[in-house]
Structure formats: structure tokens, C-alpha cells
Short mmCIF file of C-alpha atoms in Angstrom, two decimals:
data_model
loop_
_atom_site.label_atom_id
_atom_site.label_comp_id
_atom_site.label_asym_id
_atom_site.label_seq_id
_atom_site.Cartn_x
_atom_site.Cartn_y
_atom_site.Cartn_z
CA UNK A 8 17.66 24.82 3.65
CA UNK A 9 14.13 25.46 2.58
CA UNK A 10 11.79 22.36 1.89
CA UNK A 11 11.46 21.62 -1.66
CA UNK A 12 7.86 22.54 -3.32
CA UNK A 13 8.06 19.02 -4.92
CA UNK A 14 6.86 15.83 -3.15
CA UNK A 15 8.82 12.65 -4.10
CA UNK A 16 7.49 8.97 -3.80
CA UNK A 17 9.48 6.02 -3.71
CA UNK A 18 7.75 2.67 -4.13
CA UNK A 19 9.91 -0.19 -3.44
CA UNK A 20 8.30 -3.33 -4.54
CA UNK A 21 9.15 -7.04 -5.30
CA UNK A 22 8.87 -6.71 -9.07
CA UNK A 23 9.46 -3.00 -9.60
CA UNK A 24 10.75 0.28 -8.01
CA UNK A 25 9.06 3.17 -8.91
CA UNK A 26 9.97 6.87 -8.21
CA UNK A 27 7.43 9.63 -8.83
CA UNK A 28 7.79 13.47 -8.36
CA UNK A 29 4.83 15.66 -7.84
CA UNK A 30 3.94 19.16 -7.24
CA UNK A 31 0.73 19.76 -5.20
CA UNK A 32 -1.40 22.30 -6.89
CA UNK A 33 -5.15 23.50 -6.55
CA UNK A 34 -5.98 21.32 -9.62
CA UNK A 35 -4.39 18.15 -8.05
CA UNK A 36 -0.96 16.67 -8.20
CA UNK A 37 0.94 17.86 -11.04
CA UNK A 38 3.40 14.90 -12.00
CA UNK A 39 6.62 16.20 -13.31
CA UNK A 40 8.97 13.31 -12.94
CA UNK A 41 8.80 9.50 -13.25
CA UNK A 42 11.25 6.69 -13.15
CA UNK A 43 11.09 3.10 -13.05
CA UNK A 44 13.46 0.05 -12.68
CA UNK A 45 13.19 -3.63 -12.18
CA UNK A 46 13.28 -4.80 -8.62
CA UNK A 47 15.79 -7.94 -8.11
CA UNK A 48 16.85 -7.40 -4.53
CA UNK A 49 13.52 -8.04 -2.57
CA UNK A 50 11.44 -11.09 -2.10
CA UNK A 51 7.90 -10.65 -0.63
CA UNK A 52 8.58 -7.05 0.07
CA UNK A 53 11.71 -7.84 2.17
CA UNK A 54 15.43 -6.70 1.08
CA UNK A 55 17.44 -9.95 0.42
CA UNK A 56 20.15 -8.14 -1.78
CA UNK A 57 21.01 -4.55 -0.75
CA UNK A 58 23.38 -4.01 -3.58
CA UNK A 59 20.82 -4.91 -6.21
CA UNK A 60 18.15 -2.93 -4.47
CA UNK A 61 20.37 0.32 -4.16
CA UNK A 62 20.90 0.06 -7.79
CA UNK A 63 17.33 -0.35 -8.75
CA UNK A 64 16.50 2.63 -6.52
CA UNK A 65 19.49 4.50 -8.17
CA UNK A 66 18.02 4.02 -11.61
CA UNK A 67 14.60 4.83 -10.90
CA UNK A 68 15.58 8.12 -9.10
CA UNK A 69 18.05 9.15 -11.63
CA UNK A 70 15.29 8.55 -14.67
CA UNK A 71 12.76 10.79 -12.37
CA UNK A 72 15.57 13.36 -11.76
CA UNK A 73 16.33 13.79 -15.47
CA UNK A 74 12.69 14.05 -16.30
CA UNK A 75 11.94 16.86 -13.80
CA UNK A 76 15.27 18.64 -13.71
CA UNK A 77 15.06 18.62 -10.09
CA UNK A 78 17.64 16.85 -7.54
CA UNK A 79 15.82 14.37 -5.44
CA UNK A 80 17.25 14.63 -1.80
CA UNK A 81 14.36 13.01 0.24
CA UNK A 82 11.17 10.76 -0.38
CA UNK A 83 8.20 9.25 1.15
CA UNK A 84 9.01 5.65 1.08
CA UNK A 85 6.32 2.80 0.65
CA UNK A 86 7.00 -0.56 2.36
CA UNK A 87 5.38 -3.91 2.66
CA UNK A 88 6.21 -7.36 3.50
CA UNK A 89 4.84 -10.33 5.50
CA UNK A 90 6.75 -8.87 8.52
CA UNK A 91 4.21 -5.99 8.72
CA UNK A 92 1.54 -6.65 11.38
CA UNK A 93 -1.25 -4.72 13.11
CA UNK A 94 -3.33 -4.55 16.13
CA UNK A 95 -5.89 -2.28 17.82
CA UNK A 96 -5.25 -0.47 20.94
CA UNK A 97 -6.89 2.20 23.20
CA UNK A 98 -5.34 5.13 25.38
CA UNK A 99 -6.69 7.26 28.04
CA UNK A 100 -5.78 10.30 29.72
CA UNK A 101 -7.05 13.23 31.94
CA UNK A 102 -7.65 16.61 30.28
CA UNK A 103 -4.85 18.96 31.47
CA UNK A 104 -6.42 22.31 31.10
CA UNK A 105 -8.42 23.79 33.93
CA UNK A 106 -11.35 24.82 31.75
CA UNK A 107 -11.42 21.05 30.43
CA UNK A 108 -11.29 22.16 26.87
CA UNK A 109 -9.42 19.59 24.85
CA UNK A 110 -6.58 20.75 22.88
CA UNK A 111 -4.16 19.42 20.50
CA UNK A 112 -1.72 18.70 23.09
CA UNK A 113 -4.23 16.35 24.61
CA UNK A 114 -4.87 14.76 21.41
CA UNK A 115 -1.06 14.27 21.20
CA UNK A 116 -0.75 12.66 24.66
CA UNK A 117 -3.86 10.27 24.39
CA UNK A 118 -2.36 8.83 21.20
CA UNK A 119 1.02 8.52 22.90
CA UNK A 120 -0.87 6.58 25.66
CA UNK A 121 -2.20 4.24 23.03
CA UNK A 122 1.24 3.88 21.41
CA UNK A 123 2.56 2.53 24.81
CA UNK A 124 1.80 -1.07 23.88
CA UNK A 125 4.08 -3.98 24.45
CA UNK A 126 6.23 -4.40 21.40
CA UNK A 127 8.92 -7.03 21.12
CA UNK A 128 12.64 -5.62 20.96
CA UNK A 129 12.83 -7.00 17.25
CA UNK A 130 9.72 -4.96 16.08
CA UNK A 131 9.03 -1.18 15.72
CA UNK A 132 5.86 0.81 15.50
CA UNK A 133 5.34 2.29 11.92
CA UNK A 134 2.06 3.97 12.08
CA UNK A 135 -0.46 4.97 15.02
CA UNK A 136 -3.72 5.69 13.38
CA UNK A 137 -6.47 7.18 15.32
CA UNK A 138 -9.77 5.46 14.66
CA UNK A 139 -12.06 7.64 16.98
CA UNK A 140 -12.15 9.45 20.24
CA UNK A 141 -14.28 8.91 23.43
CA UNK A 142 -14.85 12.05 25.52
CA UNK A 143 -16.31 11.33 28.94
CA UNK A 144 -17.80 8.10 27.87
CA UNK A 145 -19.36 9.72 24.75
CA UNK A 146 -18.31 7.36 21.76
CA UNK A 147 -17.98 8.18 18.07
CA UNK A 148 -16.08 11.42 18.49
CA UNK A 149 -14.01 12.02 15.15
CA UNK A 150 -12.34 15.32 16.27
CA UNK A 151 -12.00 15.81 19.98
CA UNK A 152 -10.31 19.24 19.73
CA UNK A 153 -12.21 22.18 21.32
CA UNK A 154 -14.68 19.82 22.92
CA UNK A 155 -15.00 19.83 26.86
CA UNK A 156 -14.31 16.90 28.93
CA UNK A 157 -12.44 15.58 31.97
CA UNK A 158 -11.33 12.31 30.48
CA UNK A 159 -10.36 11.71 26.74
CA UNK A 160 -9.77 8.17 25.26
CA UNK A 161 -8.91 7.11 21.78
CA UNK A 162 -9.01 3.95 19.69
CA UNK A 163 -6.17 3.45 17.54
CA UNK A 164 -4.93 1.09 14.81
CA UNK A 165 -1.16 0.25 15.25
CA UNK A 166 1.05 -1.17 12.61
CA UNK A 167 4.42 -2.55 13.25
CA UNK A 168 7.18 -3.96 11.28
CA UNK A 169 10.49 -6.00 11.75
CA UNK A 170 13.07 -3.73 12.86
CA UNK A 171 15.73 -5.45 10.70
CA UNK A 172 13.57 -5.29 7.60
CA UNK A 173 12.72 -1.48 8.16
CA UNK A 174 16.41 -0.71 8.82
CA UNK A 175 17.38 -2.37 5.53
CA UNK A 176 15.06 -0.59 3.56
CA UNK A 177 16.26 2.78 4.98
CA UNK A 178 19.72 1.79 4.59
CA UNK A 179 19.13 1.06 0.83
CA UNK A 180 17.50 4.53 0.35
CA UNK A 181 20.40 6.32 2.19
CA UNK A 182 23.04 4.52 -0.07
CA UNK A 183 21.21 5.65 -2.98
CA UNK A 184 21.75 9.13 -1.90
CA UNK A 185 18.55 10.17 -0.27
CA UNK A 186 16.91 10.81 3.12
CA UNK A 187 13.67 9.10 4.05
CA UNK A 188 11.11 11.75 4.67
CA UNK A 189 8.74 9.15 6.12
CA UNK A 190 8.10 5.50 5.75
CA UNK A 191 4.47 4.49 4.75
CA UNK A 192 3.00 1.03 4.63
CA UNK A 193 2.15 0.50 1.06
CA UNK A 194 -1.52 -0.44 1.59
CA UNK A 195 -2.33 2.90 3.30
CA UNK A 196 -0.61 4.81 0.69
CA UNK A 197 -2.68 2.92 -2.15
CA UNK A 198 -5.89 3.86 -0.11
CA UNK A 199 -4.86 7.47 -0.50
CA UNK A 200 -4.84 7.25 -4.06
CA UNK A 201 -7.91 5.15 -4.99
CA UNK A 202 -10.53 5.41 -2.05
CA UNK A 203 -13.09 8.09 -2.02
CA UNK A 204 -14.99 9.60 1.30
CA UNK A 205 -18.19 7.64 0.58
CA UNK A 206 -16.45 4.41 0.42
CA UNK A 207 -14.43 5.16 3.48
CA UNK A 208 -17.48 6.10 5.51
CA UNK A 209 -19.74 3.03 4.31
CA UNK A 210 -17.07 0.52 5.01
CA UNK A 211 -14.66 -0.76 2.22
CA UNK A 212 -11.93 -3.21 1.69
CA UNK A 213 -8.88 -2.24 -0.30
CA UNK A 214 -6.74 -5.15 -1.68
CA UNK A 215 -3.55 -4.39 -3.56
CA UNK A 216 -2.20 -7.31 -5.32
CA UNK A 217 1.47 -6.82 -5.66
CA UNK A 218 4.24 -8.90 -7.09
CA UNK A 219 5.39 -10.64 -3.87
CA UNK A 220 2.36 -10.02 -1.21
CA UNK A 221 -1.08 -8.95 -1.25
CA UNK A 222 -1.96 -6.15 1.13
CA UNK A 223 -5.50 -5.96 2.67
CA UNK A 224 -6.99 -2.99 4.69
CA UNK A 225 -10.52 -2.76 5.83
CA UNK A 226 -12.01 0.81 6.50
CA UNK A 227 -15.36 1.81 8.33
CA UNK A 228 -16.46 5.21 9.56
CA UNK A 229 -13.63 7.00 7.79
CA UNK A 230 -10.79 5.06 9.49
CA UNK A 231 -8.75 2.01 8.96
CA UNK A 232 -9.58 -0.68 11.47
CA UNK A 233 -7.68 -3.89 10.13
CA UNK A 234 -4.63 -4.38 7.99
CA UNK A 235 -2.78 -7.61 6.94
CA UNK A 236 0.05 -8.66 4.39
CA UNK A 237 -0.56 -11.81 2.57
CA UNK A 238 2.59 -14.03 1.54
CA UNK A 239 1.22 -14.57 -1.95
CA UNK A 240 1.19 -12.19 -5.15
CA UNK A 241 1.27 -11.91 -8.74
CA UNK A 242 4.61 -13.46 -9.16
CA UNK A 243 3.66 -16.67 -7.64
CA UNK A 244 1.21 -17.08 -10.70
CA UNK A 245 4.07 -16.37 -13.05
CA UNK A 246 6.30 -19.01 -11.29
CA UNK A 247 3.54 -21.47 -11.73
CA UNK A 248 3.17 -20.83 -15.42
CA UNK A 249 7.08 -21.31 -15.73
CA UNK A 250 6.99 -24.58 -13.76
CA UNK A 251 3.86 -25.92 -15.50
CA UNK A 252 4.82 -24.96 -18.98
CA UNK A 253 8.66 -25.63 -18.81
CA UNK A 254 9.44 -21.95 -19.88
CA UNK A 255 11.54 -19.03 -18.73
CA UNK A 256 10.08 -16.69 -16.12
CA UNK A 257 10.15 -13.72 -18.97
CA UNK A 258 8.13 -15.95 -21.14
CA UNK A 259 5.79 -16.92 -18.32
CA UNK A 260 5.34 -13.43 -17.42
CA UNK A 261 4.41 -12.55 -21.09
CA UNK A 262 1.98 -15.49 -21.26
CA UNK A 263 0.36 -14.43 -18.06
CA UNK A 264 -0.16 -10.90 -18.95
CA UNK A 265 -1.32 -11.32 -22.62
CA UNK A 266 -3.14 -14.70 -22.40
CA UNK A 267 -3.74 -15.49 -18.82
CA UNK A 268 -7.32 -15.51 -17.33
CA UNK A 269 -8.66 -16.36 -13.74
CA UNK A 270 -11.60 -18.31 -15.19
CA UNK A 271 -10.69 -21.19 -17.43
CA UNK A 272 -14.17 -21.95 -18.52
CA UNK A 273 -14.37 -18.52 -20.27
CA UNK A 274 -11.69 -19.63 -22.80
CA UNK A 275 -12.74 -21.49 -25.85
CA UNK A 276 -11.12 -25.05 -25.82
CA UNK A 277 -9.89 -24.53 -29.33
CA UNK A 278 -7.92 -21.33 -28.67
CA UNK A 279 -4.04 -21.92 -28.76
CA UNK A 280 -1.16 -19.96 -27.72
CA UNK A 281 2.60 -20.18 -28.84
CA UNK A 282 5.53 -20.29 -26.47
CA UNK A 283 9.25 -21.30 -26.21
CA UNK A 284 9.89 -24.12 -23.80
CA UNK A 285 13.20 -24.73 -22.05
CA UNK A 286 15.47 -27.14 -24.11
CA UNK A 287 13.23 -26.93 -27.23
CA UNK A 288 14.28 -25.19 -30.43
CA UNK A 289 10.83 -25.19 -32.07
CA UNK A 290 7.99 -23.00 -30.91
CA UNK A 291 5.35 -25.12 -28.99
CA UNK A 292 1.54 -24.73 -29.09
CA UNK A 293 -0.61 -25.25 -25.95
CA UNK A 294 -4.30 -24.67 -25.44
CA UNK A 295 -4.78 -21.25 -23.80
CA UNK A 296 -7.24 -22.72 -21.45
CA UNK A 297 -4.46 -24.98 -20.05
CA UNK A 298 -2.56 -21.92 -19.24
CA UNK A 299 -5.61 -20.52 -17.48
CA UNK A 300 -6.08 -23.79 -15.68
CA UNK A 301 -2.48 -23.30 -14.34
CA UNK A 302 -2.92 -19.74 -13.15
CA UNK A 303 -6.61 -19.84 -11.89
CA UNK A 304 -5.78 -22.01 -8.63
CA UNK A 305 -3.31 -19.27 -7.53
CA UNK A 306 -5.94 -16.50 -8.02
CA UNK A 307 -8.51 -18.44 -6.27
CA UNK A 308 -5.90 -18.85 -3.48
CA UNK A 309 -5.21 -15.18 -3.13
CA UNK A 310 -9.02 -14.48 -3.01
CA UNK A 311 -9.66 -17.23 -0.43
CA UNK A 312 -6.98 -15.76 1.67
CA UNK A 313 -8.48 -12.22 1.25
CA UNK A 314 -11.90 -13.46 2.46
CA UNK A 315 -10.53 -15.16 5.52
CA UNK A 316 -8.57 -11.84 6.28
CA UNK A 317 -11.88 -10.01 5.82
CA UNK A 318 -13.22 -12.49 8.36
CA UNK A 319 -10.60 -11.99 11.00
CA UNK A 320 -11.27 -8.20 10.64
CA UNK A 321 -14.90 -8.62 11.49
CA UNK A 322 -16.31 -7.49 7.99
CA UNK A 323 -17.04 -10.69 6.15
CA UNK A 324 -19.84 -9.94 3.74
CA UNK A 325 -20.73 -6.80 5.15
CA UNK A 326 -18.94 -3.78 3.45
CA UNK A 327 -21.40 -1.69 1.57
CA UNK A 328 -18.66 0.00 -0.12
CA UNK A 329 -17.41 -3.32 -1.53
CA UNK A 330 -13.82 -4.19 -2.39
CA UNK A 331 -11.50 -1.98 -4.50
CA UNK A 332 -8.49 -3.93 -6.04
CA UNK A 333 -5.37 -2.24 -6.96
CA UNK A 334 -1.75 -3.31 -7.85
CA UNK A 335 -0.48 -4.79 -10.95
CA UNK A 336 -1.79 -8.14 -10.11
CA UNK A 337 -5.52 -7.30 -10.33
CA UNK A 338 -5.15 -6.75 -14.10
CA UNK A 339 -5.26 -10.56 -14.81
CA UNK A 340 -8.26 -11.16 -17.05
CA UNK A 341 -11.21 -12.47 -15.25
CA UNK A 342 -9.80 -11.52 -11.81
CA UNK A 343 -12.56 -9.04 -10.74
CA UNK A 344 -15.29 -11.51 -12.02
CA UNK A 345 -13.77 -14.27 -10.01
CA UNK A 346 -13.60 -11.97 -6.90
CA UNK A 347 -17.19 -10.79 -7.25
CA UNK A 348 -18.28 -14.34 -7.50
CA UNK A 349 -16.25 -15.70 -4.57
CA UNK A 350 -16.45 -12.83 -2.38
CA UNK A 351 -20.11 -11.77 -2.93
CA UNK A 352 -19.45 -8.15 -2.69
CA UNK A 353 -19.26 -5.32 -5.29
CA UNK A 354 -15.90 -5.09 -6.93
CA UNK A 355 -14.10 -2.44 -8.93
CA UNK A 356 -10.46 -1.77 -10.05
CA UNK A 357 -8.99 1.20 -8.33
CA UNK A 358 -6.68 3.51 -10.24
CA UNK A 359 -5.16 6.81 -9.27
CA UNK A 360 -7.14 9.99 -10.04
CA UNK A 361 -6.86 13.71 -9.93
CA UNK A 362 -3.33 13.93 -11.29
CA UNK A 363 -2.28 16.25 -13.95
CA UNK A 364 0.86 16.72 -15.92
CA UNK A 365 2.42 13.37 -16.94
CA UNK A 366 -0.42 11.68 -15.44
CA UNK A 367 -0.49 8.90 -18.10
CA UNK A 368 2.64 7.65 -16.63
CA UNK A 369 1.17 6.56 -13.48
CA UNK A 370 -2.70 5.99 -14.42
CA UNK A 371 -2.88 2.27 -13.90
CA UNK A 372 -3.63 0.38 -10.77
CA UNK A 373 0.01 -0.68 -10.64
CA UNK A 374 1.00 2.90 -9.54
CA UNK A 375 -1.61 3.44 -6.94
CA UNK A 376 1.08 3.16 -4.11
CA UNK A 377 3.38 5.66 -5.74
CA UNK A 378 0.64 8.44 -6.19
CA UNK A 379 -0.64 7.65 -2.93
CA UNK A 380 2.63 8.31 -1.42
CA UNK A 381 2.74 11.67 -3.10
CA UNK A 382 -0.68 12.54 -1.70
CA UNK A 383 0.36 11.26 1.92
CA UNK A 384 3.38 13.37 1.67
CA UNK A 385 1.61 16.49 0.46
CA UNK A 386 -0.96 16.09 3.41
CA UNK A 387 1.51 15.63 6.08
CA UNK A 388 3.23 18.70 5.02
CA UNK A 389 0.05 20.76 5.38
CA UNK A 390 -1.34 19.01 8.48
CA UNK A 391 -1.51 22.49 10.20
CA UNK A 392 -4.48 23.43 7.52
CA UNK A 393 -6.55 20.46 8.56
CA UNK A 394 -5.38 17.79 6.08
CA UNK A 395 -4.81 14.31 7.13
CA UNK A 396 -3.98 11.07 5.20
CA UNK A 397 -6.94 8.68 4.52
CA UNK A 398 -7.98 6.47 7.19
CA UNK A 399 -6.50 8.79 9.93
CA UNK A 400 -10.16 9.59 11.21
CA UNK A 401 -10.79 13.45 11.82
CA UNK A 402 -7.32 13.77 13.59
CA UNK A 403 -4.42 14.96 11.70
CA UNK A 404 -1.98 13.48 14.41
CA UNK A 405 0.27 10.64 13.00
CA UNK A 406 3.20 8.81 14.36
CA UNK A 407 5.97 9.56 11.69
CA UNK A 408 8.35 6.82 11.35
CA UNK A 409 11.17 9.24 10.48
CA UNK A 410 11.33 10.19 14.06
CA UNK A 411 13.16 6.87 15.11
CA UNK A 412 14.59 6.21 11.77
CA UNK A 413 17.05 9.06 12.32
CA UNK A 414 18.22 7.48 15.59
CA UNK A 415 19.85 4.68 13.45
CA UNK A 416 22.07 7.05 11.36
#
């Protein structure tokens, strides 16, 4: 069966499940289908209820199919969760050809050599990302193909995930009637949507503040060098409000989105907000600053953990490209100002760009992962034309998770 000209992205998050269908064109990604459903079967990015997760996927996919008039048979699926871990590795081989010219097969072999790291039986490699090549001791080579040398080395960034968590995501997609064309860690997909080449070359941090987790990725010299998933996200702030003000989660989310603030001192003391408390018939009134005082510590916790992760990645305070925030959680009022003050780096909100068609549906930072999955898929389908996903360095060689996913089904 010929491959569809459309690319489908499926972003399975803790708070929402989003399906976007796009058609790659010379003008950019033409968004032709969009569907969204609430996510009730995941906690911190991990499936805890398969039935609810399958139902959410089906609702989002059905809506996208109705909009684009095209049956969706496969998708590029984004995943996160605190089970996602990373490490750096190096591989080395002898160049095979007698004339010592490095070919694509040599690049594949050296990446396979780097991939041969010790991984526990309950974990599986999701990505092997080439960071740079070394030819006969010469470092800093971005694309080794065509060069001459006897020894080829590669530095890679390896991302692994819990085998059980990955299998459950794939099973949910299959039960919803689709195949997984590839599985992509969400922070790399988000980077594909919001980072530019200058930021990647200078050095930049991408922080995706999702519902259940916050994903961090550090990039230097055009490649990813460090990734991490933090066990706190925007829904934790919602929980804090619900507990602190004795209200429902729905009401707490509304209060956070409409009146929340990461810097309480910015809120006038006399400003009030109305809310419905559990067990109370009458509308209650509380100072808006009190609401901010409840949510601000959680925002500070996220930023403190981001700073610690940047330090672990070796780039605390030295990223000329600054920090790019994306994900729905970064829309909290005052969040970027608090981040700039605490992290002492340039900060901006990253939203998807270079999309046409129904682009308004996916224009906000909450949809960076979905749009990034579309771009990731489009580039992987055209690797032979020299395209590669962001952070892959100059090489277009990537370990595709789908190779081992198929072994399970």
C-alpha cells in the first residue's frame, strides 16, 4: 500500500490527547486535521488506565479524521514520563573501504557500536542521537560521510524508557485502530517545533512544562547533549489550589488559568476573585494574591528543578541561546518573569511556527509537541534528501523505535 502523503501526530499527554494531521508543502506544514480529547488514563506521562487512554485516543483521532476526510492508519506518537532516562555514549569502528572513504554504512555501524551500551532488561533504547563524529582523532566533525580516515568514532546521546511503559502506550494506540509509525520522546518533538538553528548552535535549553511532568533538553553545537523528565508539572499547581481553597479540580484549573500568577507581589492586595468551595452553597470571595501565594511555590519548585538539571547537564548559567519554554504550563501569568529572575538567562515562550491551513488550532505553546511530531515525521520520511530531526547533528541516521515495537505485536 502506498504511503499516505499526510503525516499524523499523536501527542498523548497527562491532561490532553491531541491528534494533528498535516501535509508537508514548500510553504510549510499544511494543517488539515485536528482533534483533541481529555486524558484521564495517564499519570505523569505513564498509562495507568488503558481503557480510558484508548477512549481518549479514539475521540481525538475521530475528530481529526472527520476534519480532514482522511482515514488515519498510523501516527508518529509522542511519549514522556519520569521513566525516560538518558546517557551519553561513544562508539568506534575501523573504516571498511579499502580507499578509506567513509560511507553511510560506516556511519550506521559506528552508531550501532555506540548503541551497544549496557541496558537493563526492563528498559529499551528509544533514541540514539549522534552528537558529533571523530575521524582519526579529529573532533568536531558534524558529517563524516565522504571524508577519508581509518578510524571513525561517534559521540551519541542515548534515551531509554521503561519497557512496560512503552509497550502500554503502543498497545493503547493499536487498540484505537492505528499503527505506531515511530515513537518520539516529547521534548525532542517540541524542540523540532520551536527552536531555531541559531539557538541550537549557540546553546539553548528547552523546557516543556506539561500537565504531569516537565521535560528538559539541552542543546549545544546543533545537537542534544542532555535530556531529563522532572516529576512535577502544571496539574500539581491545580491540585495545590484545589486543596488550599477547598474547591473542585475543575474550578481550581479555571482559577489558575484566569487569575493565577507566579509572582504574588505583582497582585494588588485589594483584588478579589470569586469561587465555589466544596460544601458551600454561596459564592466565596478570596484575595487574588492569596491564590498566587498558593501556586507560586509550585512554579518556583519547577524552576529550581530546571536549574538543577541544567547544572547536571554542565550548562548552568552558560547558554547564550537562553531558555525556551513551551507546553501549556508556561502560560501561567508571571512564569517567564519568575524564570528570568531565578535562572538569570534570556527567556522566551516557544510556539509552533511555519504552519498553514488550520494553523490557529495549533498555534499555542501547548501544541508544540504535536506540531514537532509532524515535522519529525516529515523529515524522517525524507532522510534521503538530507533532512534530519532537530538535535541529530549533521547526520540523518536515527534509531527508530518502531523497529523493535513490531517485535511485540
